[in-house]
mmCIF file of C-alpha atoms in Angstrom:
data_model
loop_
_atom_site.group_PDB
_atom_site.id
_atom_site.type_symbol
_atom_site.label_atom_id
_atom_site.label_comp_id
_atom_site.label_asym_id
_atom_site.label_seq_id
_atom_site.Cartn_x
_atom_site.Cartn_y
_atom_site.Cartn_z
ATOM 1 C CA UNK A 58 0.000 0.000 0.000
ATOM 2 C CA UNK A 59 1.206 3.633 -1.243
ATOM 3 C CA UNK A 60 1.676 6.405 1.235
ATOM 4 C CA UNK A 61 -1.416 8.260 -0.798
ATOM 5 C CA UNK A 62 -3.598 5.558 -0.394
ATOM 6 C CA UNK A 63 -2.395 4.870 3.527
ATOM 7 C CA UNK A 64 -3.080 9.133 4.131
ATOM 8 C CA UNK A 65 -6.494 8.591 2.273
ATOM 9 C CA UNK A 66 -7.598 5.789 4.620
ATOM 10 C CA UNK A 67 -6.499 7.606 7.477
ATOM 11 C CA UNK A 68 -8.498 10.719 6.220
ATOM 12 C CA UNK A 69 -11.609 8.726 6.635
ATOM 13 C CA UNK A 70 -11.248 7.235 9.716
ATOM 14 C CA UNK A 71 -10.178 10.835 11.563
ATOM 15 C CA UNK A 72 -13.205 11.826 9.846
ATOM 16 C CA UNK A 73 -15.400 9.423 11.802
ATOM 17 C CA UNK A 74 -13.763 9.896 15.416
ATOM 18 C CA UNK A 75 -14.821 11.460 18.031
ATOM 19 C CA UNK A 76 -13.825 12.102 21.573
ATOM 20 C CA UNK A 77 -10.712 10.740 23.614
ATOM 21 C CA UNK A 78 -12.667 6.771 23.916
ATOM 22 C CA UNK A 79 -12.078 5.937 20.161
ATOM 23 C CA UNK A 80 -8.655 6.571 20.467
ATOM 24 C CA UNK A 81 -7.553 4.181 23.232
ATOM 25 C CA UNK A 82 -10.558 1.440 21.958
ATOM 26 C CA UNK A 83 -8.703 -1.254 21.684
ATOM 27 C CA UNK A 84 -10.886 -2.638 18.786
ATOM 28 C CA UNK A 85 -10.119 -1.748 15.203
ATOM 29 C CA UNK A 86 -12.884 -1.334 12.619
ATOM 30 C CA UNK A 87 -13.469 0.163 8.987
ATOM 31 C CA UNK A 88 -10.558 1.622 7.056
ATOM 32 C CA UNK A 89 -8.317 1.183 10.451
ATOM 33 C CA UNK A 90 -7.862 -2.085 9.348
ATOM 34 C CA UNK A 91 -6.533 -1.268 6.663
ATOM 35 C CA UNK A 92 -4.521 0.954 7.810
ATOM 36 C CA UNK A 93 -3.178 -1.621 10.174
ATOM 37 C CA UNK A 94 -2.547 -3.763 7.530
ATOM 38 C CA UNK A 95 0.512 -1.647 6.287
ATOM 39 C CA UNK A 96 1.697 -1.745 10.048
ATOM 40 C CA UNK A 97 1.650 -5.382 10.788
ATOM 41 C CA UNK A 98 5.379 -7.617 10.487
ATOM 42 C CA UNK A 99 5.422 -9.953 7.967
ATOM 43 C CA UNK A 100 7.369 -12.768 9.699
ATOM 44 C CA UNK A 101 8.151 -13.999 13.293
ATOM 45 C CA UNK A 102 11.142 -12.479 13.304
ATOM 46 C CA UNK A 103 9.961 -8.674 12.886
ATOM 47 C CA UNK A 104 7.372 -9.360 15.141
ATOM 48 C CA UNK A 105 8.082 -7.163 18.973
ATOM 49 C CA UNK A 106 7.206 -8.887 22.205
ATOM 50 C CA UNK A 107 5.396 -11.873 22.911
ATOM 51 C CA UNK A 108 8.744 -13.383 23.066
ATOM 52 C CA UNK A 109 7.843 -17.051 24.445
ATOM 53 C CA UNK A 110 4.939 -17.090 21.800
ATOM 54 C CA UNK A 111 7.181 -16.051 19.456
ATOM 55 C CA UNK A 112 9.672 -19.189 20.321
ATOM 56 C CA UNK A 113 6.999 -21.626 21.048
ATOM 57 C CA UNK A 114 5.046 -20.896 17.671
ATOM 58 C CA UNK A 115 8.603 -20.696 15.814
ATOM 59 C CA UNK A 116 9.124 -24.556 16.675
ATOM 60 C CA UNK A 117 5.673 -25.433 15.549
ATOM 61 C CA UNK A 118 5.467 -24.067 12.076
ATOM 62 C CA UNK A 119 9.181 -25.192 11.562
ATOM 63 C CA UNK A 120 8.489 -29.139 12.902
ATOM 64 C CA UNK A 121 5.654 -28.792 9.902
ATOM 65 C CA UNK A 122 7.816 -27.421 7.456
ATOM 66 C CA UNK A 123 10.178 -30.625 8.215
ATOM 67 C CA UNK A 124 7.642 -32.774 8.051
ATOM 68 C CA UNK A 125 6.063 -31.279 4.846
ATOM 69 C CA UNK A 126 2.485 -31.528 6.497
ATOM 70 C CA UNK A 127 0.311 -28.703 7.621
ATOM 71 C CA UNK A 128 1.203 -27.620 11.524
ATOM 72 C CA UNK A 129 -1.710 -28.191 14.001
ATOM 73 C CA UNK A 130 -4.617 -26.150 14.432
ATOM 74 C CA UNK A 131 -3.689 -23.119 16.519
ATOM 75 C CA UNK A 132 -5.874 -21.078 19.426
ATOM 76 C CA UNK A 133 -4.670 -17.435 20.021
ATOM 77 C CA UNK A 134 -6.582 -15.529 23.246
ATOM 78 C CA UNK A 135 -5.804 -12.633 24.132
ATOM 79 C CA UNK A 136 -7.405 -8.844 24.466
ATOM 80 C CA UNK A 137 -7.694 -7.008 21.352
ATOM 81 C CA UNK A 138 -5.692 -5.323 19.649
ATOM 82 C CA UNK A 139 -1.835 -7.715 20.981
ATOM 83 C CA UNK A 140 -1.450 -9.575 17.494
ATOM 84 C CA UNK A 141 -4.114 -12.295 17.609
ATOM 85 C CA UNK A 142 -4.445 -11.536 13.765
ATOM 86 C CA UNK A 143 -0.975 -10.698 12.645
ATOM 87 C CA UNK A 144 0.047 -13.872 13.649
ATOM 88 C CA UNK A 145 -2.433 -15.804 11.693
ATOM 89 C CA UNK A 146 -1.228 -13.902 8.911
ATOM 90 C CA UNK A 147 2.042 -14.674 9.591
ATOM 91 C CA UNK A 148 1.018 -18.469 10.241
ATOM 92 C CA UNK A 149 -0.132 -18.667 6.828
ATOM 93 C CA UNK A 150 3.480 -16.425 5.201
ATOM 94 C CA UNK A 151 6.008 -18.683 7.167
ATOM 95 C CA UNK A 152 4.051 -21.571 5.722
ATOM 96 C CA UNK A 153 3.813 -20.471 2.126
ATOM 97 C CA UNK A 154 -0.156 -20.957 2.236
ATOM 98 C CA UNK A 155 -2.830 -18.440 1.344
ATOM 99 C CA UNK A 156 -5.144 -17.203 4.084
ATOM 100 C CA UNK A 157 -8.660 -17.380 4.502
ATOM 101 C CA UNK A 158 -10.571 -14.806 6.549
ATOM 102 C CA UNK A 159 -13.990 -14.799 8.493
ATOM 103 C CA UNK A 160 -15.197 -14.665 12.093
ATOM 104 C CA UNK A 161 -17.731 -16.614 14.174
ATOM 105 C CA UNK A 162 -20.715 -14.039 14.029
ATOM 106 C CA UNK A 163 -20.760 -14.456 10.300
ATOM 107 C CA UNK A 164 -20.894 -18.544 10.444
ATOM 108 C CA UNK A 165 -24.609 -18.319 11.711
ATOM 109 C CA UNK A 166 -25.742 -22.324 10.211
ATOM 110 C CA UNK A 167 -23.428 -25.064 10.018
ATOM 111 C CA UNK A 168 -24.037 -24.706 5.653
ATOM 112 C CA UNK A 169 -22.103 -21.390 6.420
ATOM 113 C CA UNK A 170 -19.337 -23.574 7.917
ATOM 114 C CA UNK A 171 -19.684 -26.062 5.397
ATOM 115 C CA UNK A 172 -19.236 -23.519 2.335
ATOM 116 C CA UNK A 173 -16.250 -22.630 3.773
ATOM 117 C CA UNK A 174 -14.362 -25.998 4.285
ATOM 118 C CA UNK A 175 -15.633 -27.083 0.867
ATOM 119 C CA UNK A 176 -13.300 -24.260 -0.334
ATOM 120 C CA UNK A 177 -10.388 -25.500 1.318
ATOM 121 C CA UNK A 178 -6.883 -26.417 -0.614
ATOM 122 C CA UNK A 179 -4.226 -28.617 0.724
ATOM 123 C CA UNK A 180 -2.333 -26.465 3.294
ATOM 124 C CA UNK A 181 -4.608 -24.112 3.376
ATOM 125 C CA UNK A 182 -5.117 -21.392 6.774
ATOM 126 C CA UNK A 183 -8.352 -20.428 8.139
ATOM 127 C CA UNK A 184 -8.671 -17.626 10.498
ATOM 128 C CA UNK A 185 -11.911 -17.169 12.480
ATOM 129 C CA UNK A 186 -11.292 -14.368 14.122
ATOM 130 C CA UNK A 187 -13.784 -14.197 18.093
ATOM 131 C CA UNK A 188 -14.769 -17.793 17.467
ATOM 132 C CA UNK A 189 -16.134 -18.135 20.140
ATOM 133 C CA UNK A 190 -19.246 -16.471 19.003
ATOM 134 C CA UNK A 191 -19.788 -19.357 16.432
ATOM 135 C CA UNK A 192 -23.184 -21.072 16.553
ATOM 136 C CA UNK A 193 -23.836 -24.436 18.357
ATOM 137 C CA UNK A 194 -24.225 -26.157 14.812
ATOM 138 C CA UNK A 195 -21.165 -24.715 13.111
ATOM 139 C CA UNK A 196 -19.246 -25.594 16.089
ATOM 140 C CA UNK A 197 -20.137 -29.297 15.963
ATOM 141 C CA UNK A 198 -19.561 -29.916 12.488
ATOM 142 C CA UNK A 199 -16.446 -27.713 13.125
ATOM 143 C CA UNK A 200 -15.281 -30.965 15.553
ATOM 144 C CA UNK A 201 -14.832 -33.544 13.109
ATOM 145 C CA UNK A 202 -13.877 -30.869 10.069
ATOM 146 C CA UNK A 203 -10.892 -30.537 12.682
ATOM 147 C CA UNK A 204 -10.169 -33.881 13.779
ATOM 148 C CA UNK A 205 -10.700 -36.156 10.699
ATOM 149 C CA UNK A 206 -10.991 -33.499 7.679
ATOM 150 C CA UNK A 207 -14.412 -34.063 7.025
ATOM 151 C CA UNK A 208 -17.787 -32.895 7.495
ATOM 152 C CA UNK A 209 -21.550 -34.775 7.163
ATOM 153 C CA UNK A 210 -24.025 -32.400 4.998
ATOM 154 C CA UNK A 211 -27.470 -32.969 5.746
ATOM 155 C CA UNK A 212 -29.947 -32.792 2.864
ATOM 156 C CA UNK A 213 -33.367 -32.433 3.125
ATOM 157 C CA UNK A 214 -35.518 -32.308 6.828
ATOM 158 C CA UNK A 215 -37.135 -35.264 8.498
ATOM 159 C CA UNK A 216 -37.116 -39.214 8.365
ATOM 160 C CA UNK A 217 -35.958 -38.455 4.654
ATOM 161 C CA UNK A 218 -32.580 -36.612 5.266
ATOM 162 C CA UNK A 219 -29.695 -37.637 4.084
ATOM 163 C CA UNK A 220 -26.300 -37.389 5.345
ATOM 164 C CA UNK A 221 -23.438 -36.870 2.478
ATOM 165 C CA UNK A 222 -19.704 -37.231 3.577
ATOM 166 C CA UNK A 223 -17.894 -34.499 2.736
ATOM 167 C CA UNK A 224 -13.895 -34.913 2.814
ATOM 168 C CA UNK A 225 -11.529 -31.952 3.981
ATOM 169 C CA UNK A 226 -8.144 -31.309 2.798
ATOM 170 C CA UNK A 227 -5.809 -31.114 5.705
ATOM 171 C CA UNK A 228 -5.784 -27.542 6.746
ATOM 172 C CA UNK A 229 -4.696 -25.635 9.671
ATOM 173 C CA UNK A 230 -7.060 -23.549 11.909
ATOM 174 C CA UNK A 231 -6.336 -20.851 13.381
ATOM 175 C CA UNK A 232 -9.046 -19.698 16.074
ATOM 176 C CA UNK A 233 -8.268 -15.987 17.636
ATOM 177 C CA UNK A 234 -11.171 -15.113 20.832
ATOM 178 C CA UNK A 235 -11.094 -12.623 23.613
ATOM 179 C CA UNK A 236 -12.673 -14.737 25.874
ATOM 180 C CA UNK A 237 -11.020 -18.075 25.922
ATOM 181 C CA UNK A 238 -13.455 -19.400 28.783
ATOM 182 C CA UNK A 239 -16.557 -19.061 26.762
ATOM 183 C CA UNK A 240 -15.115 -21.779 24.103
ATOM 184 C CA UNK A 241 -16.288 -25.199 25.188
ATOM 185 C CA UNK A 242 -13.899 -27.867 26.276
ATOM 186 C CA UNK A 243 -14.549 -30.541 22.917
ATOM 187 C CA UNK A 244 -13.290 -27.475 20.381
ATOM 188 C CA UNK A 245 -10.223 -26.291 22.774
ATOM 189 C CA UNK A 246 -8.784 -29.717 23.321
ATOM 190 C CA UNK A 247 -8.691 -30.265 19.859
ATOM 191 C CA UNK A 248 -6.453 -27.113 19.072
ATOM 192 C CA UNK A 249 -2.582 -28.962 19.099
ATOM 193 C CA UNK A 250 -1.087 -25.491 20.055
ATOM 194 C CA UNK A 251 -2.450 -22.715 22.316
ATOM 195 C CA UNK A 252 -1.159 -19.572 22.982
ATOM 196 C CA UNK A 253 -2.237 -16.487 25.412
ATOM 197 C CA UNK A 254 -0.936 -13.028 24.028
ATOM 198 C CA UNK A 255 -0.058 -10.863 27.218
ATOM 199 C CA UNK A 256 0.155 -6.848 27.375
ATOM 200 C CA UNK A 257 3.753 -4.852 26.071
ATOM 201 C CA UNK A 258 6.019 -3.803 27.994
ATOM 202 C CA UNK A 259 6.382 0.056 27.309
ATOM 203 C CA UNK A 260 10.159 -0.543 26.237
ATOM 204 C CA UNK A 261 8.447 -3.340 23.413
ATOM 205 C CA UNK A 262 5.943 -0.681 22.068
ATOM 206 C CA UNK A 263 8.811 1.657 22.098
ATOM 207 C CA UNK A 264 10.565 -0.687 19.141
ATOM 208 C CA UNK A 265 6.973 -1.093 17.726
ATOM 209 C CA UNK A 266 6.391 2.680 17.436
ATOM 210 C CA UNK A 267 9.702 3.441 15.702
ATOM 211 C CA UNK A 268 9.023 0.565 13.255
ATOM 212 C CA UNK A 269 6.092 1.920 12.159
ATOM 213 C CA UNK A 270 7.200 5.685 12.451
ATOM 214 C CA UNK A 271 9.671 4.662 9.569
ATOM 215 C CA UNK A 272 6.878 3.068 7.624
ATOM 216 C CA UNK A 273 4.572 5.832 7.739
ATOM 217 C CA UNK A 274 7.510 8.586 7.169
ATOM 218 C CA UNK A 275 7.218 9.603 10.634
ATOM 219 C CA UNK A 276 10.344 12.048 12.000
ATOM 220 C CA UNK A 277 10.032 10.262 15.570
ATOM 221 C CA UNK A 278 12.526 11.268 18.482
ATOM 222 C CA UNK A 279 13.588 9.205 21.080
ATOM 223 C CA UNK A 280 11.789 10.563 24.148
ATOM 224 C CA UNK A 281 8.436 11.134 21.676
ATOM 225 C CA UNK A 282 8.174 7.776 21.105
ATOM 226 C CA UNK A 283 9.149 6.717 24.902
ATOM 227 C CA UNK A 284 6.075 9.418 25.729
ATOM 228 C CA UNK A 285 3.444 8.143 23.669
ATOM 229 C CA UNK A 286 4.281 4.394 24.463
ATOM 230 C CA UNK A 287 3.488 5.405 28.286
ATOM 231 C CA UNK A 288 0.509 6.267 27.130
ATOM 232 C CA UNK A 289 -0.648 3.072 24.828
ATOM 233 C CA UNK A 290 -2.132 0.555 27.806
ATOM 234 C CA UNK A 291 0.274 -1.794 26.526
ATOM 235 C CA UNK A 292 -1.511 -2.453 22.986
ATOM 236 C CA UNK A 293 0.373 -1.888 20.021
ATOM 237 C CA UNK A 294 -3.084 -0.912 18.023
ATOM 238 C CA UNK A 295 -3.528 1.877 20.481
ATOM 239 C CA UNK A 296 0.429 2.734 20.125
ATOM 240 C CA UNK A 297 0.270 2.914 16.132
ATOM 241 C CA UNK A 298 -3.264 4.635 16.740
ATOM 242 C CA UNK A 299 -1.743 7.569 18.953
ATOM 243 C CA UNK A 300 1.453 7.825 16.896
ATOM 244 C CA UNK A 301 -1.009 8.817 13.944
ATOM 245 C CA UNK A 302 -2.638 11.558 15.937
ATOM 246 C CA UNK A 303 0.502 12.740 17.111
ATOM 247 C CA UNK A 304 1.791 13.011 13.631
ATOM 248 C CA UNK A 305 -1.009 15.180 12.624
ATOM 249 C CA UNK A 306 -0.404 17.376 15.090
ATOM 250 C CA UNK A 307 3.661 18.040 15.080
ATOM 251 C CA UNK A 308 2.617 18.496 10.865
ATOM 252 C CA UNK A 309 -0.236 21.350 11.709
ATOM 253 C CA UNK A 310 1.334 22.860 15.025
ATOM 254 C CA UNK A 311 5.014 22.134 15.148
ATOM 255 C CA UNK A 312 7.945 21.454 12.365
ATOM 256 C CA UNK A 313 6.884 17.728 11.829
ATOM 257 C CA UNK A 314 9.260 16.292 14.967
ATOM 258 C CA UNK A 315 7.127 14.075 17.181
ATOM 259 C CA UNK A 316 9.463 15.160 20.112
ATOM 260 C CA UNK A 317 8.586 14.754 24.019
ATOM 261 C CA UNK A 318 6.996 17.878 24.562
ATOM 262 C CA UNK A 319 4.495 18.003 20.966
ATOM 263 C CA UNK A 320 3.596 14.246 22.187
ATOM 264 C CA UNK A 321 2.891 15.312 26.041
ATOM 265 C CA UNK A 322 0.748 18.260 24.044
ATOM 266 C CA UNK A 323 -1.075 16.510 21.615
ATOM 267 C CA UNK A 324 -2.077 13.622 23.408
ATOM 268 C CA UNK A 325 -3.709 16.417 26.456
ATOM 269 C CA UNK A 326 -5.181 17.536 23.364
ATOM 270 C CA UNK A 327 -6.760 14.421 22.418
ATOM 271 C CA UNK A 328 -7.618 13.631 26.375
ATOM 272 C CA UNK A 329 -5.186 10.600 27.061
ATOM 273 C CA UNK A 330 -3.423 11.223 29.965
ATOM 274 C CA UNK A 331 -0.499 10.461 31.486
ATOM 275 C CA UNK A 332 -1.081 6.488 32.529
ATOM 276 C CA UNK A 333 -3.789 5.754 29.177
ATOM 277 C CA UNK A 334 -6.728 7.353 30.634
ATOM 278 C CA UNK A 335 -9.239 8.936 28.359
ATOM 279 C CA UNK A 336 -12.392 11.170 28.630
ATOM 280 C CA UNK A 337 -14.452 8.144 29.523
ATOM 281 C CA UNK A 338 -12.196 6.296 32.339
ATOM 282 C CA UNK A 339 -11.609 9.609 33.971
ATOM 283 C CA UNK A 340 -15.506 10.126 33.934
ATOM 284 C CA UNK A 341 -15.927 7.039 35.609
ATOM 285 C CA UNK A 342 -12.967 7.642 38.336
ATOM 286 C CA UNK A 343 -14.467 11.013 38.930
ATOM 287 C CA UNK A 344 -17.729 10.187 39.649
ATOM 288 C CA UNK A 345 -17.112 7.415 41.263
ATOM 289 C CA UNK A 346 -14.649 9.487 43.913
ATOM 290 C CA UNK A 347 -16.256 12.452 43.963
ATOM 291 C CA UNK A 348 -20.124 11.923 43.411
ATOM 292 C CA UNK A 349 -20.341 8.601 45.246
ATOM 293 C CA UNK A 350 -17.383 8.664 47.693
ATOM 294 C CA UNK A 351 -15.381 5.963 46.829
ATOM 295 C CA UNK A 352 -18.326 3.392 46.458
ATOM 296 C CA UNK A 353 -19.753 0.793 46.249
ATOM 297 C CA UNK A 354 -21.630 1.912 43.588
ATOM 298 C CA UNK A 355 -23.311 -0.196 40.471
ATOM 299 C CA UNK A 356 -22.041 0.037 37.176
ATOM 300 C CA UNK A 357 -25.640 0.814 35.682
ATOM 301 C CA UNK A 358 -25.376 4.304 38.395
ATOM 302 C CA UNK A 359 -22.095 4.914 37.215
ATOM 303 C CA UNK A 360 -23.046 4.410 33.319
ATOM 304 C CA UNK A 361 -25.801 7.100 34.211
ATOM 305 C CA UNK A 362 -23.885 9.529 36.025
ATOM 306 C CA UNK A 363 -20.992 9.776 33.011
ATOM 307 C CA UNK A 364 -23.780 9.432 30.569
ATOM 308 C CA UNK A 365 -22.982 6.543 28.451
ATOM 309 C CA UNK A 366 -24.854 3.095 28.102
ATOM 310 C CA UNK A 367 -23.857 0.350 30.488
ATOM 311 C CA UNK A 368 -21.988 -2.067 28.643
ATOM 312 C CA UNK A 369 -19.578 0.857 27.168
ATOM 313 C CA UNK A 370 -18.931 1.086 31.028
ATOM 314 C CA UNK A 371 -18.617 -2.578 31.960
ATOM 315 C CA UNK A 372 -16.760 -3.327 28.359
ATOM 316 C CA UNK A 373 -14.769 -0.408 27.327
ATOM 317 C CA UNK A 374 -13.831 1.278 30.670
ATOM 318 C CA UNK A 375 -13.597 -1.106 33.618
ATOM 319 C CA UNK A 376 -11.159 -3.394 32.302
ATOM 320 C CA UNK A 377 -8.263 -1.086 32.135
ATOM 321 C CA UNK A 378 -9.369 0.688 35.420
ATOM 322 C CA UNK A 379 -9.419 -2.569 37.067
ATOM 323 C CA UNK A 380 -5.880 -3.525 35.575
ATOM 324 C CA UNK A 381 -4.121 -0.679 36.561
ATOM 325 C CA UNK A 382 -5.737 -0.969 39.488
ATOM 326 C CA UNK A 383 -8.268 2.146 40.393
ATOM 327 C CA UNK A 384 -11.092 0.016 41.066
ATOM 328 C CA UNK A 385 -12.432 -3.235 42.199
ATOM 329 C CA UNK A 386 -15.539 -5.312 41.482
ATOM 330 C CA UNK A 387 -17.129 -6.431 44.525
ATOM 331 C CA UNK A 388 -20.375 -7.792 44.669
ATOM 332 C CA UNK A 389 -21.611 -4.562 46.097
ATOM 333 C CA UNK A 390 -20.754 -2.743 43.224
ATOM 334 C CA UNK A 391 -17.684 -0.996 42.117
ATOM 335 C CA UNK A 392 -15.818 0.439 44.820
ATOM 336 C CA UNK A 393 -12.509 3.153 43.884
ATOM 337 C CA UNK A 394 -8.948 2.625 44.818
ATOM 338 C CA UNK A 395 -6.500 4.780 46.565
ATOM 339 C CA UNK A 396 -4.543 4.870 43.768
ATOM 340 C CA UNK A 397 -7.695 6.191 41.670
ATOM 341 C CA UNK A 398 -8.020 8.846 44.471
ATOM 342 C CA UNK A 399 -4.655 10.311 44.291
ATOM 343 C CA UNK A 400 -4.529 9.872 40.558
ATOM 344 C CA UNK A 401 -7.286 12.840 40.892
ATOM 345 C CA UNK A 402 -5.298 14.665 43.174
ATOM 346 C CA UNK A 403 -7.661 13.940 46.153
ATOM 347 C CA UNK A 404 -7.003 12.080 49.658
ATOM 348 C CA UNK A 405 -8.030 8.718 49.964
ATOM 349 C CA UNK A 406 -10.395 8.284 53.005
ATOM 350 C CA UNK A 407 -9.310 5.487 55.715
ATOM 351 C CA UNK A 408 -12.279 3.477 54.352
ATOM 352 C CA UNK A 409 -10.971 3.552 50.754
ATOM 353 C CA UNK A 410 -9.903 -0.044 49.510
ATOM 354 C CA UNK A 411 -6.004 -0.425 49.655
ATOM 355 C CA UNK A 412 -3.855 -1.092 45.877
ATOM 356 C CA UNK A 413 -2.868 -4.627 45.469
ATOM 357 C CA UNK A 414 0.544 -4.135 46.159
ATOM 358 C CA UNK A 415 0.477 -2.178 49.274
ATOM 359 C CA UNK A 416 -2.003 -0.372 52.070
ATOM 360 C CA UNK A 417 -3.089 2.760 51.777
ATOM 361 C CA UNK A 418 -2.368 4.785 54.454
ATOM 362 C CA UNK A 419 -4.313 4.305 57.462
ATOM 363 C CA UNK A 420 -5.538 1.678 56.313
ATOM 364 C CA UNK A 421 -4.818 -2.336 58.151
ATOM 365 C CA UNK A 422 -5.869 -5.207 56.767
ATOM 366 C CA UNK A 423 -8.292 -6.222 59.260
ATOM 367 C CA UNK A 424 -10.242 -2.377 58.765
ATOM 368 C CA UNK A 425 -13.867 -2.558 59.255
ATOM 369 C CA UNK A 426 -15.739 -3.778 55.907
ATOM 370 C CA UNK A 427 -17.810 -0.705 54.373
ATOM 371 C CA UNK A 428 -21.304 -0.195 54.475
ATOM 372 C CA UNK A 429 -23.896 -1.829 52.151
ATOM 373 C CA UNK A 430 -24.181 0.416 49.113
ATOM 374 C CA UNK A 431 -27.219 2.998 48.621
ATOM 375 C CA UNK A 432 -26.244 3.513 44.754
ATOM 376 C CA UNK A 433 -27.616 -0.358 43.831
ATOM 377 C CA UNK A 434 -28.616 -1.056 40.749
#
């Protein structure tokens, strides 16, 4: 992909952000893909991070290569936005094999699934990208499809079905999910490799953020990039995402030099603070502190109060609050951290619950438990 084309897709998905929240969503979607695309290493050994993934996969996909067979059907979990797809692309490149893309939402029958497989060459990769969200038929034909290369296609309803073998190529799969516990035990065992993708290290999205700086013609500096990688939650998406923005603005404001101080100003600009905060996880730390006094509090209260729907709340906010540790689930309702109060600049009170690594002051571990909630949902 050109440099035009790469500044026209970026055009259009500026176009269609708003507010701090898109820019530290660690989902991609529309022309970002594309524009990730350009981004994403094309073997194992440009990829950054993920180092014993990296080494375990490496030994897989070479084993096959001896062998002269496809590798084994590979499970990636992970959050989004740490590689999950770039290394089924890569899967497929190190392997020589074309690539076949779709996702469990769009396999809705088992004939969905079945079109699919019947498509199949020797060799050949299939992603299905959150397949966890596969239906109950698909994923049962999807067990022997795995496991013996072929699938039974029913034709016709009643006493007078029939079922017609269908045989399968050996292929590899390559299943990517978010939420590895929701898969069911029969279609996990039968992965032969599994791998969890874990957040950067800032020091890895440093290397990742000058990589791409030179493929996008990017005049990065050494402290810019250390700045904005602070800033990424440990995602590279959301590191290539905020390296874009701060592009735009050292071109419009400055001479074109993402240095410290045009990153530090750009990304105030665009609301991400300091430790990967935006508009929204503020919102909810604020309110939370300040409106509710620390909590417990339920999230449907909170989702009011900052005025945004629940699940953004419970999916998009909370589990980077609750990583970093500013606040806890209880089953009383969310309840702030210490660490969330003095992020604001206030004083934890001596009922406030302690970090994970260490009390808060006057606090002991055998403090008085706090009183049932009044903000219940």
């Amino acid at each position: 992909m050109g440099e035009d084309e790469l500044g026209a897709l970026e055009e259009a998905h500026l176009a269609r952000m708003t507010g701090g929240s898109a820019l530290t969503a660690a989902e991609a979607e529309g022309d970002e893909r594309a524009v990730e695309a350009a981004l994403r290493p094309r073997s194992l050994d440009e990829v950054v991070g993920q180092s014993r993934v990296r080494e375990q996969l490496g030994l897989v996909l070479e084993a096959a290569r001896m062998r002269d067979k496809p590798p084994d059907h590979v499970l990636l979990s992970g959050p989004p936005g740490l590689g999950k797809t770039t290394l089924a692309m890569i899967i497929a490149h190190e392997m020589g094999s074309p690539l076949r893309l779709t996702s469990g939402p769009a396999i809705t029958h088992a004939g969905d699934l079945a079109a699919i497989l019947s498509g199949l060459n020797e060799g050949d990769v299939l992603f299905v990208d959150e397949i966890h969200r596969m239906s109950r038929p698909a994923e049962e034909m999807l067990y022997m499809a795995m496991e013996d290369f072929r699938v039974d296609v029913i034709i016709g309803k009643g006493p007078g079905a029939t079922a017609i073998p269908l045989e399968i190529p050996p292929f590899t799969l390559v299943g990517a999910t978010t939420r590895a516990g929701l898969l069911p035990g029969p279609l996990r065992d039968r992965f032969g490799f599994t791998a969890r993708l874990e957040f950067y290290e800032p020091d890895e999205l440093d290397q990742i953020l000058r990589r791409s700086s030179g493929l996008l013609g990017v005049d990065l500096a050494v402290d810019g990039s250390a700045e904005i990688a602070s800033r990424s939650r440990g995602t590279p998406r959301i590191a290539n995402r905020l390296l874009r923005r701060v592009r735009d603005y050292a071109q419009v404001r400055a001479d074109g030099v993402v240095t410290h101080d045009i990153s530090r100003r750009a990304l105030d600009l665009y609301e991400v603070d300091e430790l990967g905060l935006d508009r929204l996880d503020r919102g909810v730390v604020d309110v939370l502190c300040r409106r509710f006094g620390g909590g417990p509090v339920g999230v449907s209260t909170i989702a009011v109060a900052v005025g945004e729907e629940r699940e953004t709340v419970e999916e998009v906010a909370e589990p980077f609050l609750v990583r970093i540790g500013f606040l806890a689930r209880t089953p009383r309702g969310r309840v702030a951290t210490a660490a969330a109060w003095r992020h604001l600049g206030l004083v934890p009170p001596a009922s406030s619950m302690p970090e994970a690594v260490e009390d808060a002051p006057g606090t002991t571990a055998d403090a008085p438990a706090a009183a049932p909630t009044l903000f219940e949902d």
